[in-house]
Structures are given as structure tokens and as C-alpha cells.
PDB file of C-alpha atoms and ligand atoms in Angstrom:
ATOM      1  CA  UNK I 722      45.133 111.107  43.773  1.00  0.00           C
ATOM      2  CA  UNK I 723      45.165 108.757  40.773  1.00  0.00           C
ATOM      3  CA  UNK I 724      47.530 109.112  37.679  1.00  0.00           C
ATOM      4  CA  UNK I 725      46.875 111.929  35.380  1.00  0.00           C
ATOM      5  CA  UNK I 726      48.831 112.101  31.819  1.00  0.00           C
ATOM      6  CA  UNK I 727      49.585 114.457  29.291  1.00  0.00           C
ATOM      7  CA  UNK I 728      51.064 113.525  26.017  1.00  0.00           C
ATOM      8  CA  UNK I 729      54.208 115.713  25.007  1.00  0.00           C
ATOM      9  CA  UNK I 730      54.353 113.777  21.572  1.00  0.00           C
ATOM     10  CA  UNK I 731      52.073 113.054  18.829  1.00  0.00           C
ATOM     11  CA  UNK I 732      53.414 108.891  18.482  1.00  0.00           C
ATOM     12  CA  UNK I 733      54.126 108.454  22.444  1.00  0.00           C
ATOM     13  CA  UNK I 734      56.297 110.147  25.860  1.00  0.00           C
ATOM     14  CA  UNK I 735      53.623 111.964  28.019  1.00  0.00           C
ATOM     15  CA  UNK I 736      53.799 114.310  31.072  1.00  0.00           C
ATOM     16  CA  UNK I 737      52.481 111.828  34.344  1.00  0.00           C
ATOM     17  CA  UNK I 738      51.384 113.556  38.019  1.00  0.00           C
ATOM     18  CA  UNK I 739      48.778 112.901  40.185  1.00  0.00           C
ATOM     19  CA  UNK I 740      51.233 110.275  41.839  1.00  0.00           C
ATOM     20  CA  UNK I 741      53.360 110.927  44.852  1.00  0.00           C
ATOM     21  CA  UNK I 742      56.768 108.228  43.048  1.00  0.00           C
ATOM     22  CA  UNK I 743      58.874 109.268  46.398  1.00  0.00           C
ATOM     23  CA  UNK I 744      56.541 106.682  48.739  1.00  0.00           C
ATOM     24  CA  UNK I 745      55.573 103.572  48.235  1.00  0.00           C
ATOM     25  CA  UNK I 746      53.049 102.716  45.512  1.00  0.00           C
ATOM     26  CA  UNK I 747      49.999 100.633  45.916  1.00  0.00           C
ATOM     27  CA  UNK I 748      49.569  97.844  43.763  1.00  0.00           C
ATOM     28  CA  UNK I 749      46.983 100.058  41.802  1.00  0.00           C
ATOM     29  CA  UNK I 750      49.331 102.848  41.025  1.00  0.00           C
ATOM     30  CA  UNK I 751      52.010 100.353  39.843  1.00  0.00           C
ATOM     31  CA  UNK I 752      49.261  98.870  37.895  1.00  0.00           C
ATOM     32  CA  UNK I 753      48.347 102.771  36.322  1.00  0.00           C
ATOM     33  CA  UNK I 754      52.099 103.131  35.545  1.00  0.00           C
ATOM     34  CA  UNK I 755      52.351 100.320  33.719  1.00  0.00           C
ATOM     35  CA  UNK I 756      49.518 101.010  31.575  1.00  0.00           C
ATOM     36  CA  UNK I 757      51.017 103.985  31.200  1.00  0.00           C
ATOM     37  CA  UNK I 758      54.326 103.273  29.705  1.00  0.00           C
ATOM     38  CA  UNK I 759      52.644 100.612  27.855  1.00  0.00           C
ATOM     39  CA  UNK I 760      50.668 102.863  25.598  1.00  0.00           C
ATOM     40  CA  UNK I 761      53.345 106.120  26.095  1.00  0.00           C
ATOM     41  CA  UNK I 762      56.598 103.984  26.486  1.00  0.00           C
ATOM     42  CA  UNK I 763      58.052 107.463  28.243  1.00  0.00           C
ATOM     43  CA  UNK I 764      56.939 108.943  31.184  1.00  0.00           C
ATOM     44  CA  UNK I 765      58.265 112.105  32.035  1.00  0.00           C
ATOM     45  CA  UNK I 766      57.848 113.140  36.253  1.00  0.00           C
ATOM     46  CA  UNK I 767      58.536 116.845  36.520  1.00  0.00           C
ATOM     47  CA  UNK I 768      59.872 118.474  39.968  1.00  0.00           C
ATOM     48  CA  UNK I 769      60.412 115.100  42.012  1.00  0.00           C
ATOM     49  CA  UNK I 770      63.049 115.876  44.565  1.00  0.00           C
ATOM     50  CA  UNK I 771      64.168 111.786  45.219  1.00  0.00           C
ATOM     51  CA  UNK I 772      66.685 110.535  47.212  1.00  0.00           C
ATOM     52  CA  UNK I 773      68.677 107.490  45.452  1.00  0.00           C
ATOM     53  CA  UNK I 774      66.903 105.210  47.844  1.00  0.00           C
ATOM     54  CA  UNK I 775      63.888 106.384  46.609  1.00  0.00           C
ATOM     55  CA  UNK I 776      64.322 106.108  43.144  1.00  0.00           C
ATOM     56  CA  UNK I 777      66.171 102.358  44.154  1.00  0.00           C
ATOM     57  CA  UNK I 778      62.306 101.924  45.894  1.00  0.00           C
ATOM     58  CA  UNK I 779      60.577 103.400  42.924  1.00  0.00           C
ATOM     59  CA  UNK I 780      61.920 101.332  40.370  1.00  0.00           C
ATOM     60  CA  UNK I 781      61.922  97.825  42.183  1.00  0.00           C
ATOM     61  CA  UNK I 782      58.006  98.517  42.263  1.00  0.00           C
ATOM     62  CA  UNK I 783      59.011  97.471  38.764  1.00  0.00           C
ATOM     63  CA  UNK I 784      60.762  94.547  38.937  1.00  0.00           C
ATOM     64  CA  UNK I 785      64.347  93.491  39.854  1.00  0.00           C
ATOM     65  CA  UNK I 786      67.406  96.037  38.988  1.00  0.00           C
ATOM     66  CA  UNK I 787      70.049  95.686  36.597  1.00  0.00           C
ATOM     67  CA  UNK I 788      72.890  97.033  36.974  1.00  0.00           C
ATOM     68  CA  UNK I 789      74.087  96.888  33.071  1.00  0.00           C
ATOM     69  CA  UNK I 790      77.826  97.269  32.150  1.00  0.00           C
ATOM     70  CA  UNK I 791      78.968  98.520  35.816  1.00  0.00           C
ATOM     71  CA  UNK I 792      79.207  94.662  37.163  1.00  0.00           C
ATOM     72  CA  UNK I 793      81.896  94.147  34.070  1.00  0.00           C
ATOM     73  CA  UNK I 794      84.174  97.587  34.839  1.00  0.00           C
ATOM     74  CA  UNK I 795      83.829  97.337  37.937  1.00  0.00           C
ATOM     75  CA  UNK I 796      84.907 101.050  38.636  1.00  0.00           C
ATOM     76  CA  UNK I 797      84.921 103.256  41.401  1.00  0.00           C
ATOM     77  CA  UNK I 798      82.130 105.127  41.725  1.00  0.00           C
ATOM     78  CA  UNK I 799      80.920 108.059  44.014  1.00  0.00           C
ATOM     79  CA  UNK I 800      77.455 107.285  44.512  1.00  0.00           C
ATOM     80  CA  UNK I 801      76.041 106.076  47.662  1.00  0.00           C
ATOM     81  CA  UNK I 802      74.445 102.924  46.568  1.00  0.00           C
ATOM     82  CA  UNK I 803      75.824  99.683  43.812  1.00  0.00           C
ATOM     83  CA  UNK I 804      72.433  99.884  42.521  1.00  0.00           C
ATOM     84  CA  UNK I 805      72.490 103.515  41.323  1.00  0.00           C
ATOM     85  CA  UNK I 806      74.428 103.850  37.888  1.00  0.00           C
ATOM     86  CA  UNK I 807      75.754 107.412  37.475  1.00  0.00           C
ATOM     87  CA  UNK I 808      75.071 109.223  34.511  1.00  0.00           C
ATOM     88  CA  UNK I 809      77.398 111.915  35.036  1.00  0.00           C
ATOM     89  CA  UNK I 810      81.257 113.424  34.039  1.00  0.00           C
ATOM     90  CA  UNK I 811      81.929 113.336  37.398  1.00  0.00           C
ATOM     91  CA  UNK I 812      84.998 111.377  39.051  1.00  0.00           C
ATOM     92  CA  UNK I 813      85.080 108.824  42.273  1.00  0.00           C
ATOM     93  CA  UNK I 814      86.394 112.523  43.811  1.00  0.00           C
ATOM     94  CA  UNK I 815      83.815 114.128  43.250  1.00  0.00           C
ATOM     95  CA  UNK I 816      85.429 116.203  40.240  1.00  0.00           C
ATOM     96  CA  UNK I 817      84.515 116.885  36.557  1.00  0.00           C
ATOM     97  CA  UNK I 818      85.975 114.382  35.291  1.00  0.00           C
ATOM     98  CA  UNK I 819      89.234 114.184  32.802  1.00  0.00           C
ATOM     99  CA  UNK I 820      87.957 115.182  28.857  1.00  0.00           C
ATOM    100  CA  UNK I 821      89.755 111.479  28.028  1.00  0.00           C
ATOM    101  CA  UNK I 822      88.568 109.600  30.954  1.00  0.00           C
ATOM    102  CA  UNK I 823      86.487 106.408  31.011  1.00  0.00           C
ATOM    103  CA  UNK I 824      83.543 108.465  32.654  1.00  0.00           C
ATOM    104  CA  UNK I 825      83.390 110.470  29.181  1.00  0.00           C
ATOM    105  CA  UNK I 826      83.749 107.411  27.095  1.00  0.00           C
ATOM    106  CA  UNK I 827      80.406 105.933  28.496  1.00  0.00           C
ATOM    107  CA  UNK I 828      78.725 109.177  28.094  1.00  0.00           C
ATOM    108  CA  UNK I 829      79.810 109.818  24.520  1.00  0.00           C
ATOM    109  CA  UNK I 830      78.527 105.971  23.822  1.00  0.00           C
ATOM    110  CA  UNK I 831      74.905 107.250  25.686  1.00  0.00           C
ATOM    111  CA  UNK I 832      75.438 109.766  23.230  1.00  0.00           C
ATOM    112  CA  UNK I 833      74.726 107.094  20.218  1.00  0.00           C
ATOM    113  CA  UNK I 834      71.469 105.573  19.858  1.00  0.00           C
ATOM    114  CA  UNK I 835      70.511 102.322  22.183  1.00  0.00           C
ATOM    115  CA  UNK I 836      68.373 100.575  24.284  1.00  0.00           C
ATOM    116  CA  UNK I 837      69.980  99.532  27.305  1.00  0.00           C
ATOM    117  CA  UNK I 838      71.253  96.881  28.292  1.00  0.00           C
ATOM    118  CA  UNK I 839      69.664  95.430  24.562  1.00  0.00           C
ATOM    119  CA  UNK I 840      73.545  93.112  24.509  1.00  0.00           C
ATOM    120  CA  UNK I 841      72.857  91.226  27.738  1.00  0.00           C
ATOM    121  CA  UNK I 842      69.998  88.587  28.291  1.00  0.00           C
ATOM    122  CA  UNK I 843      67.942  89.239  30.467  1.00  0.00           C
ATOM    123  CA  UNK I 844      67.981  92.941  29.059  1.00  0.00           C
ATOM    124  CA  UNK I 845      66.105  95.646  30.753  1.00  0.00           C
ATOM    125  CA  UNK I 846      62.606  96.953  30.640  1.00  0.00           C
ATOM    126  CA  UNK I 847      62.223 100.240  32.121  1.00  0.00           C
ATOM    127  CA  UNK I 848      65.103 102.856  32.971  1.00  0.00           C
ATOM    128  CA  UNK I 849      64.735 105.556  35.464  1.00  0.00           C
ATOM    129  CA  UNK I 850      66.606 108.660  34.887  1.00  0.00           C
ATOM    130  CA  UNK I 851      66.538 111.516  37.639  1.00  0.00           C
ATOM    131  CA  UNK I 852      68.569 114.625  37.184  1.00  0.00           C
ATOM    132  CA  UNK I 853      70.533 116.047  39.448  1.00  0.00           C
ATOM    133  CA  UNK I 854      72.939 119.337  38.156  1.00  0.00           C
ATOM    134  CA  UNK I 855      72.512 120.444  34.348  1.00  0.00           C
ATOM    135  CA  UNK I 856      74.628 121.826  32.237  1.00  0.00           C
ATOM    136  CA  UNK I 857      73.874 125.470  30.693  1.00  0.00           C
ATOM    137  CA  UNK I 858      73.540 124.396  27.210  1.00  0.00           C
ATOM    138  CA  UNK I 859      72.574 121.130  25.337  1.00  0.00           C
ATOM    139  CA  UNK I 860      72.668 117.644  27.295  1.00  0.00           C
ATOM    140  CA  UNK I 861      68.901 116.985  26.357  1.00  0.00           C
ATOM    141  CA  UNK I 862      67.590 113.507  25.726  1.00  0.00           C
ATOM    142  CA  UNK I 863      65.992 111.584  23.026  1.00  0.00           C
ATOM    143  CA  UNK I 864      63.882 108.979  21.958  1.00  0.00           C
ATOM    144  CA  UNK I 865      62.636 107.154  19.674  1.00  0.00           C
ATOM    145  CA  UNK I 866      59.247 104.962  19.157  1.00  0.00           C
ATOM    146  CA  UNK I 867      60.266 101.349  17.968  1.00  0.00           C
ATOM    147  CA  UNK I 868      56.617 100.386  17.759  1.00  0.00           C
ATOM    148  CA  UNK I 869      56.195 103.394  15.262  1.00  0.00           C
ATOM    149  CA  UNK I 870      59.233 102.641  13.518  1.00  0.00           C
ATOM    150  CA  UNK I 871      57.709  99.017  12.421  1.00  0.00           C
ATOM    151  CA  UNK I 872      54.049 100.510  11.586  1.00  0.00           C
ATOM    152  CA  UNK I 873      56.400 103.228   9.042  1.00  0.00           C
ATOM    153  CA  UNK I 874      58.655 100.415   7.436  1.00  0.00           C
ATOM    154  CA  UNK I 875      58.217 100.405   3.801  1.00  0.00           C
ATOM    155  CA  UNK I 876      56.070  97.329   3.042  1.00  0.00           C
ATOM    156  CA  UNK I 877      59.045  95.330   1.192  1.00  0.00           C
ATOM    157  CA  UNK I 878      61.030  96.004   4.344  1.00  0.00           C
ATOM    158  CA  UNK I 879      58.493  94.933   6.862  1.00  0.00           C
ATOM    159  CA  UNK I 880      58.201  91.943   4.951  1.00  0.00           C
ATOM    160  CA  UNK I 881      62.094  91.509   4.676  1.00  0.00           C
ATOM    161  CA  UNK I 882      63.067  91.814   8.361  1.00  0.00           C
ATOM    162  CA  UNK I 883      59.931  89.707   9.807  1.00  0.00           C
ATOM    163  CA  UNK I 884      62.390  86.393  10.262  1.00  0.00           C
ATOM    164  CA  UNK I 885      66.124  88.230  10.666  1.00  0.00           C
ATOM    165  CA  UNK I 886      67.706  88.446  14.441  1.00  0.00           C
ATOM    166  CA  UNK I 887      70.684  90.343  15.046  1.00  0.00           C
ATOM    167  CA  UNK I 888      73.602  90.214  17.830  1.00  0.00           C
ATOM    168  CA  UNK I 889      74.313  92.970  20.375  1.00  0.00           C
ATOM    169  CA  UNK I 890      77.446  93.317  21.630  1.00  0.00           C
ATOM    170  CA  UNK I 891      78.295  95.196  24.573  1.00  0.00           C
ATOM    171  CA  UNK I 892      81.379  96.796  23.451  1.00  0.00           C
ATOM    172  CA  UNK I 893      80.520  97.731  20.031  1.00  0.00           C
ATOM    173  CA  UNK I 894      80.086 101.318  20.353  1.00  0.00           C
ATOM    174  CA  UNK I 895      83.320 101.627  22.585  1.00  0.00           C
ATOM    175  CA  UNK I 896      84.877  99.871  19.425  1.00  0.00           C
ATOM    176  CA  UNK I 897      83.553 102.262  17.417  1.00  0.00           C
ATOM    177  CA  UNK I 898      84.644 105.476  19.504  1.00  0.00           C
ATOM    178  CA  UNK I 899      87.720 103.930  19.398  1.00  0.00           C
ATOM    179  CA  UNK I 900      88.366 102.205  22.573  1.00  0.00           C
ATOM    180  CA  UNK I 901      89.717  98.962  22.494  1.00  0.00           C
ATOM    181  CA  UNK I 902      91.993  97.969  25.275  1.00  0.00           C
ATOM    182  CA  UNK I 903      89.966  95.675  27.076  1.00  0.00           C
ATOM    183  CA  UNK I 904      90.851  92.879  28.478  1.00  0.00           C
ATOM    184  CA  UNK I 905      89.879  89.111  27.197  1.00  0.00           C
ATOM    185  CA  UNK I 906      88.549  88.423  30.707  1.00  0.00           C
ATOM    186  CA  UNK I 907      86.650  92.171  30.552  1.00  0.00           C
ATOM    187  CA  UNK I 908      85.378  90.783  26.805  1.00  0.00           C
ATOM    188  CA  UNK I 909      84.339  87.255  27.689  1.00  0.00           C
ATOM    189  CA  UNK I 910      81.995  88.524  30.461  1.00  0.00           C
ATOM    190  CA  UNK I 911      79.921  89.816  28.696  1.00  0.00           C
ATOM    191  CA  UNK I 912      78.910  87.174  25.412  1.00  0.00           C
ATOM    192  CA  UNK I 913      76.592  88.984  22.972  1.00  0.00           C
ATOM    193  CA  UNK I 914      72.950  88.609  22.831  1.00  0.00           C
ATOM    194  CA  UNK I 915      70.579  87.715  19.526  1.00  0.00           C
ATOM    195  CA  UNK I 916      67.408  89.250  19.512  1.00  0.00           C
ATOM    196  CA  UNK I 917      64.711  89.510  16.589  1.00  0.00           C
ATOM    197  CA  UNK I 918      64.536  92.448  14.663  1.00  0.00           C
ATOM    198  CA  UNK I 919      60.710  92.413  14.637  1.00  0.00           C
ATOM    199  CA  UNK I 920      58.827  91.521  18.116  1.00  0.00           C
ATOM    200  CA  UNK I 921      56.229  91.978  20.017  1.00  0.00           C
ATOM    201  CA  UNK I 922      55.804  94.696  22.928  1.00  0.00           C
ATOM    202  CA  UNK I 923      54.054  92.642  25.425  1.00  0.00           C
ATOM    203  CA  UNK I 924      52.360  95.137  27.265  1.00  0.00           C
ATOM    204  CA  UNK I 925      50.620  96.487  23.843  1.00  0.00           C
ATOM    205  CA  UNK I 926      50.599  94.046  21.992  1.00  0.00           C
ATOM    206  CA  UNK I 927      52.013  96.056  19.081  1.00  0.00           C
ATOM    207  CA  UNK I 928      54.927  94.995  16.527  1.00  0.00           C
ATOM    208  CA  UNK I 929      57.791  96.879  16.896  1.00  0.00           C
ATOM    209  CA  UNK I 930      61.509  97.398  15.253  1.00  0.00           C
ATOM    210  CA  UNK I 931      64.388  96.267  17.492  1.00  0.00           C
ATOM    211  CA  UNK I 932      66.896  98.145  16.196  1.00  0.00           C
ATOM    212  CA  UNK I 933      69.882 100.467  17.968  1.00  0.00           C
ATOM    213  CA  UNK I 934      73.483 100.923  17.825  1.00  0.00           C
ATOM    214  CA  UNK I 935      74.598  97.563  20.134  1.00  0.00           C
ATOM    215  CA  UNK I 936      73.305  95.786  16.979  1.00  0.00           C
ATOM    216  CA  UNK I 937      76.192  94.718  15.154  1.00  0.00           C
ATOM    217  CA  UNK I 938      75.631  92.053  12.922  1.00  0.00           C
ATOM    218  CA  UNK I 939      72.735  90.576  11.480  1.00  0.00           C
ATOM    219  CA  UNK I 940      73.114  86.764  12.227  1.00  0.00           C
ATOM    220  CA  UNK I 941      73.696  84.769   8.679  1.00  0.00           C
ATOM    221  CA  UNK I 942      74.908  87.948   6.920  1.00  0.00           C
ATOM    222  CA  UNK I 943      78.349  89.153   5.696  1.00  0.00           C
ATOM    223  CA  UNK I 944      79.066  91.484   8.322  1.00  0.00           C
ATOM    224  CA  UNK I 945      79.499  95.019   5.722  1.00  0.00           C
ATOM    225  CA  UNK I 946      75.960  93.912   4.195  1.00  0.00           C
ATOM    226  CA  UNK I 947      74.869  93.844   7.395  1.00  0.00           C
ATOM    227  CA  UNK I 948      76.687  96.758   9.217  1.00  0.00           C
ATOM    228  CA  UNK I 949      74.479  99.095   6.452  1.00  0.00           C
ATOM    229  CA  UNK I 950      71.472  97.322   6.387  1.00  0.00           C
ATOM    230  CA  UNK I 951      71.465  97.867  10.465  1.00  0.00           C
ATOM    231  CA  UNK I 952      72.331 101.560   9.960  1.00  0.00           C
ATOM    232  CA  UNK I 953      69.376 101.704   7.296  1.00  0.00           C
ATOM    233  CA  UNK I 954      66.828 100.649   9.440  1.00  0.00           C
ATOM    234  CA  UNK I 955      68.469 102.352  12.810  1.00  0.00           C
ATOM    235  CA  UNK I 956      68.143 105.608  10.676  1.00  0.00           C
ATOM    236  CA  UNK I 957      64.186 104.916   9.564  1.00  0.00           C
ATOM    237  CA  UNK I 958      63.500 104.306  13.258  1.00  0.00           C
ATOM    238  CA  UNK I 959      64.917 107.568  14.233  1.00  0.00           C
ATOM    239  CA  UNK I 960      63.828 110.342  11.783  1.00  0.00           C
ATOM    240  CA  UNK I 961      62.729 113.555  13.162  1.00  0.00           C
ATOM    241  CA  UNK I 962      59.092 113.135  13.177  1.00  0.00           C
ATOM    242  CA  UNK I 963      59.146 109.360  15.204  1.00  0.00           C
ATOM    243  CA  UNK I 964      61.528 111.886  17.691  1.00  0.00           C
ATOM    244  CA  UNK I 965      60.863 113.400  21.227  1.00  0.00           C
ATOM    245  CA  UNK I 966      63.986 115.694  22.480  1.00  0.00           C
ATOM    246  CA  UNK I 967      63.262 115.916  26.838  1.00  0.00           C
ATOM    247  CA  UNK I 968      65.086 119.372  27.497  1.00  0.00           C
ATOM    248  CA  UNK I 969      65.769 118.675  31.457  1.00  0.00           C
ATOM    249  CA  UNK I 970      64.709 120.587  34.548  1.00  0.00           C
ATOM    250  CA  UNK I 971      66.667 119.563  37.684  1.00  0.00           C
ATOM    251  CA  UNK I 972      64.323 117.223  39.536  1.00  0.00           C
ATOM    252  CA  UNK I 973      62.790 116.023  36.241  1.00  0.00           C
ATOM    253  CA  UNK I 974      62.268 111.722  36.467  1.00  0.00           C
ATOM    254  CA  UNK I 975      62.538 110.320  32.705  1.00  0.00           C
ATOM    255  CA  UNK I 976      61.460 106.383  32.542  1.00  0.00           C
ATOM    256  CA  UNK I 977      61.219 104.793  29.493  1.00  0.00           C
ATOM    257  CA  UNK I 978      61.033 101.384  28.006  1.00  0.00           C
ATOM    258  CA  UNK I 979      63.966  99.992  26.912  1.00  0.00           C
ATOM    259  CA  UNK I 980      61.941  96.665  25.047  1.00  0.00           C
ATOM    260  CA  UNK I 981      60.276  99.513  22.187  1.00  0.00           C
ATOM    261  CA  UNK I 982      62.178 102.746  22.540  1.00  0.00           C
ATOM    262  CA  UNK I 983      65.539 103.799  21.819  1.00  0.00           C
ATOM    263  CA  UNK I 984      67.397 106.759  23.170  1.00  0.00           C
ATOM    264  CA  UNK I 985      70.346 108.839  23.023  1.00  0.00           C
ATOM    265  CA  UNK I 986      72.076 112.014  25.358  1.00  0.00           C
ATOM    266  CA  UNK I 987      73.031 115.206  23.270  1.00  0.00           C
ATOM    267  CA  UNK I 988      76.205 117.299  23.442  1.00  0.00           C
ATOM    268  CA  UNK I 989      76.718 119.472  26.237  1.00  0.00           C
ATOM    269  CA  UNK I 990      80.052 121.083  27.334  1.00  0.00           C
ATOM    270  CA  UNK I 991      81.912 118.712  29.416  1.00  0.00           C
ATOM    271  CA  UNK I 992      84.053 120.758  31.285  1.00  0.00           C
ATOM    272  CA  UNK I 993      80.287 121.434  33.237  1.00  0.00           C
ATOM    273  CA  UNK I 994      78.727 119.478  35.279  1.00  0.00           C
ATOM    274  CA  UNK I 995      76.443 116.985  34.088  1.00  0.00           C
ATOM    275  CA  UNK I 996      74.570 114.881  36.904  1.00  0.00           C
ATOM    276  CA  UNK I 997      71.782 112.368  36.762  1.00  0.00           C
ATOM    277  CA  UNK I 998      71.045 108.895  38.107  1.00  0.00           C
ATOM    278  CA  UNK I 999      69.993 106.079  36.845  1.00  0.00           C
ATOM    279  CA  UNK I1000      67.910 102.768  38.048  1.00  0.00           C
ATOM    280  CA  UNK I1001      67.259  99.852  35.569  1.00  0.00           C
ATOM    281  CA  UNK I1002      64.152  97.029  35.947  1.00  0.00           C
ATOM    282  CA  UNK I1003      65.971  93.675  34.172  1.00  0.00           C
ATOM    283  CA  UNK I1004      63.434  91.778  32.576  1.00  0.00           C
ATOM    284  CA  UNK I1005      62.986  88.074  32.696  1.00  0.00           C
ATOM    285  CA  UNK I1006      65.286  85.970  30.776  1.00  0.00           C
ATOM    286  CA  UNK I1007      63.709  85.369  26.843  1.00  0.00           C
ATOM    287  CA  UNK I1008      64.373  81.753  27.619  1.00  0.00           C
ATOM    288  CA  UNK I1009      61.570  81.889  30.382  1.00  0.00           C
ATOM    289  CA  UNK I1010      59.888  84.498  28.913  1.00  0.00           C
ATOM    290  CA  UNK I1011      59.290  82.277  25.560  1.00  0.00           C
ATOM    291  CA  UNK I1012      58.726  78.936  28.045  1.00  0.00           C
ATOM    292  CA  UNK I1013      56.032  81.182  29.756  1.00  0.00           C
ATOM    293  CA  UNK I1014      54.147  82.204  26.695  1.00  0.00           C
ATOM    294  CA  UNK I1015      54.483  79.038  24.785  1.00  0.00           C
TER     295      UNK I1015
HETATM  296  C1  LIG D1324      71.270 106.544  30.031  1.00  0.00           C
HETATM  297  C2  LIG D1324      71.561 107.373  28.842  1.00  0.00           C
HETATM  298  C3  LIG D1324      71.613 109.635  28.037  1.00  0.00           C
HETATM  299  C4  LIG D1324      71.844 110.978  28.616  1.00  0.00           C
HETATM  300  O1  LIG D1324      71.278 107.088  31.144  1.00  0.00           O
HETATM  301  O2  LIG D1324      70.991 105.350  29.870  1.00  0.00           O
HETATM  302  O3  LIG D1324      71.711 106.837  27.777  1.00  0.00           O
HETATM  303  O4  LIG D1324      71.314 111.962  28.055  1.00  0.00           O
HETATM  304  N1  LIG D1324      71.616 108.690  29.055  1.00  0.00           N
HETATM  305  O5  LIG D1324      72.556 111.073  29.614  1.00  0.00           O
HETATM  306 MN1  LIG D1325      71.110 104.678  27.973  1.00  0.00          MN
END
């Protein structure tokens, strides 16, 4: 069987099938997936019934995993495997977990719009999300098309942010949901990263916007000027139209691009269960990336 798509989404995100993501892929299929997401950036796998190891042996067809913030709160977790993050309100017991725990926290941050992992370097390229139990109202997922976000700039803003970088900080949105007793060791592992607002998607060659909530400061700027012109261009890139909501079916596989897509969860009733897992590809570091294409 070879990959079939269909597109959900008149910018990108289409339906793929036709490729059995629970064995192991041949080089051509990893190939056809790539493609894929390169032109779609979101690939949505309907009724695939994976074990975590199979999702672990999915996504390292991809590259090496990152494991994002979980290395710096080091907190215990239910799932089987380090290498699966949980994207859930449930406790290391097994129970919905407390309305004010740190379990909530994270998922009212994946509630804001980001690409993740977009304040570490190496960042991440693809996330895998697989869900698990769903809530009986809201909890969908959405994203946003980066690429599509640059082509739409206004003409004196595309010309304004061609040469502007900006610093994403890990613990900005916790900041701004108003958590802020971490620790100076907790803060100093994990230093910001700078990336440029306007780059490249290498797999399509198209300009895109890299935007998203972990931005916090442009780098030069006085940090209110900055703070709004960030929000400005965060709220271009996600108008309705450049938006596709994924309303989940247990068994549904979501992978995206985190290099030219953004993406936030919705509101759902937390006192249900909310399960899904997640596997992130880390992407080569940008100083060997730029060494590489030089
Ligand atoms: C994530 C994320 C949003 C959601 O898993 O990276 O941001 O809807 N999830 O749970
Ligand atoms: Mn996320």
C-alpha cells in the first residue's frame, strides 16, 4: 500500500492512510511521509491503535527524540517509557489530577499558542500526538500555518521583520499563568534560544513566520515595544481562516511540524479525563544546521 492523502484544510493538515505507522517503515514510506508533512505540515492518522513503543518506533523513523521540558522538572510520571511525554490531567497515581496541580499548569500553557520545544536549541521538528481517553466536550486541537502567515504579512511588515530574531524562553508562559516559584538551578537549565522571525522551511523551501507564545522579546528592542509587536504578528499568524481545529477520535495520530506550524489545546472540563501521548523528533542543532548549508 503506498501513502494516500486527503487535505482537511484549504492552506495545509491532510487526512494520510494507505500506511500501516504501527510496523516498521521502509525507507520509501519514511521518504512519502516526509514529503508529506513538507507540503501539509499536519498529518492526521485516524483509528491507529499504537502501543507507546510503537509510537517511540514510529517517530525515531524520524529522527532522534526530544524529550522537551520533562528533563528540567523532572517529575514523576505514570507512563511506561522516559521517552513518552504525557499529555494528560492525570497524576503519577493514576488519578485526575488536582485542578491546581503542576499537571494542569502544563496543559493550560499547551493551551496558549507554541511550537514546541521553539526555547531550546536543538528545537524539535515533528511531534506525534496519539490519543488515548477524551473528554465529552471541547479539548480539540489547533494549528496554525507559519508558511501562510509570512505569504499574508502586509508588505511593510514582511519587509520590517526580514532581519529581526527573537528569544524564547522556556518559562515564559508559566510566568504568564502566573507560576513563578522555580528554582535558579530549575531556571538556569534551560538558557533561552534566538531564532529569526522570518526563515526558511527546509523541506519546502517556503518563507515562513516564526512566531508563538515562547517568544518573548525581540532581541535589540525595549521589551513593551516588543511584547506587542510579538502579540501583533502572533495574532496575524493565527486568524481564523490560516486555522485548522482537529476534533479527536480516540486512536486518532496528529503529527505536525513544529519548524512552520504553531498549535494550541482547547478547553475541556478538567475534572474528565483527558489522555494522549506524545513523541518529539529534535532537530539538529542551528549551529550545524547553518555549518551544513553554508
Ligand atoms: C502538545 C500540546 C495540546 C493539546 O501535546 O504539545 O500542545 O491539545 N497539546 O493537548
Ligand atoms: Mn505542544
Amino acid at each position: 500500500m503506498s501513502l494516500r492523502l486527503k487535505p482537511l484544510h484549504p492552506v495545509f493538515v491532510a487526512e494520510a492512510s494507505g500506511i500501516d505507522i504501527s510496523q516498521p517503515l521502509s525507507a520509501e514510506d519514511v521518504q512519502a511521509i516526509e514529503r508529506a508533512m513538507d507540503q501539509y505540515a499536519v498529518l492526521v492518522w485516524r483509528g491507529q491503535a499504537l502501543t507507546g513503543q510503537q509510537q517511540i518506533d514510529f517517530t525515531r523513523a524520524f529522527g532522534p527524540l526530544d524529550l522537551g521540558l520533562k528533563k528540567v522538572f523532572k517529575r514523576p510520571e505514570r507512563l511506561e517509557d522516559e521517552h513518552l511525554i504525557d499529555i494528560s490531567n492525570v497524576d503519577a497515581e493514576g488519578k485526575v489530577a488536582a485542578r491546581n496541580s503542576p499537571k494542569n499548569l502544563s496543559n493550560f500553557a499547551n493551551q496558549l499558542w507554541h511550537s514546541d520545544s521553539s526555547f531550546q536549541d536543538p528545537r524539535a521538528t515533528y511531534s506525534m500526538l496519539h490519543a488515548m481517553v477524551l473528554p465529552t466536550w471541547g479539548g480539540t486541537t489547533e494549528f496554525a500555518d507559519l508558511r501562510d502567515a509570512y505569504d499574508t504579512l502586509p508588505e511593510r511588515t514582511r519587509a520590517e521583520v526580514e532581519d529581526i530574531s527573537a528569544e524564547h524562553y522556556a518559562l515564559h508562559t508559566r510566568l504568564l499563568l502566573g507560576d513563578d516559584a522555580y528554582t535558579d538551578e530549575q531556571k538556569k537549565a534551560i538558557p533561552p534560544a534566538v531564532w529569526p522571525l522570518v526563515q526558511t522551511h527546509p523541506g519546502s523551501g517556503r518563507k515562513l513566520l516564526f512566531v508563538g507564545v515562547h517568544a518573548r522579546q525581540v532581541i535589540g528592542w525595549p521589551t513593551a515595544e516588543s511584547r506587542m509587536y510579538l502579540a501583533d504578528l502572533l495574532e496575524h499568524a493565527t486568524q481564523r481562516e490560516r486555522v485548522y481545529s482537529h476534533s479527536w477520535q480516540v486512536n486518532d495520530l496528529v503529527m505536525w511540524d513544529n519548524r512552520c506550524t504553531l498549535h494550541r489545546g482547547r478547553r475541556y472540563d478538567i475534572a474528565e479525563r483527558r489522555e494522549l501521548r506524545r513523541t518529539t523528533v529534535e532537530d539538529v542543532p542551528s549551529v550545524q544546521r547553518v555549518a551544513e548549508t553554508a
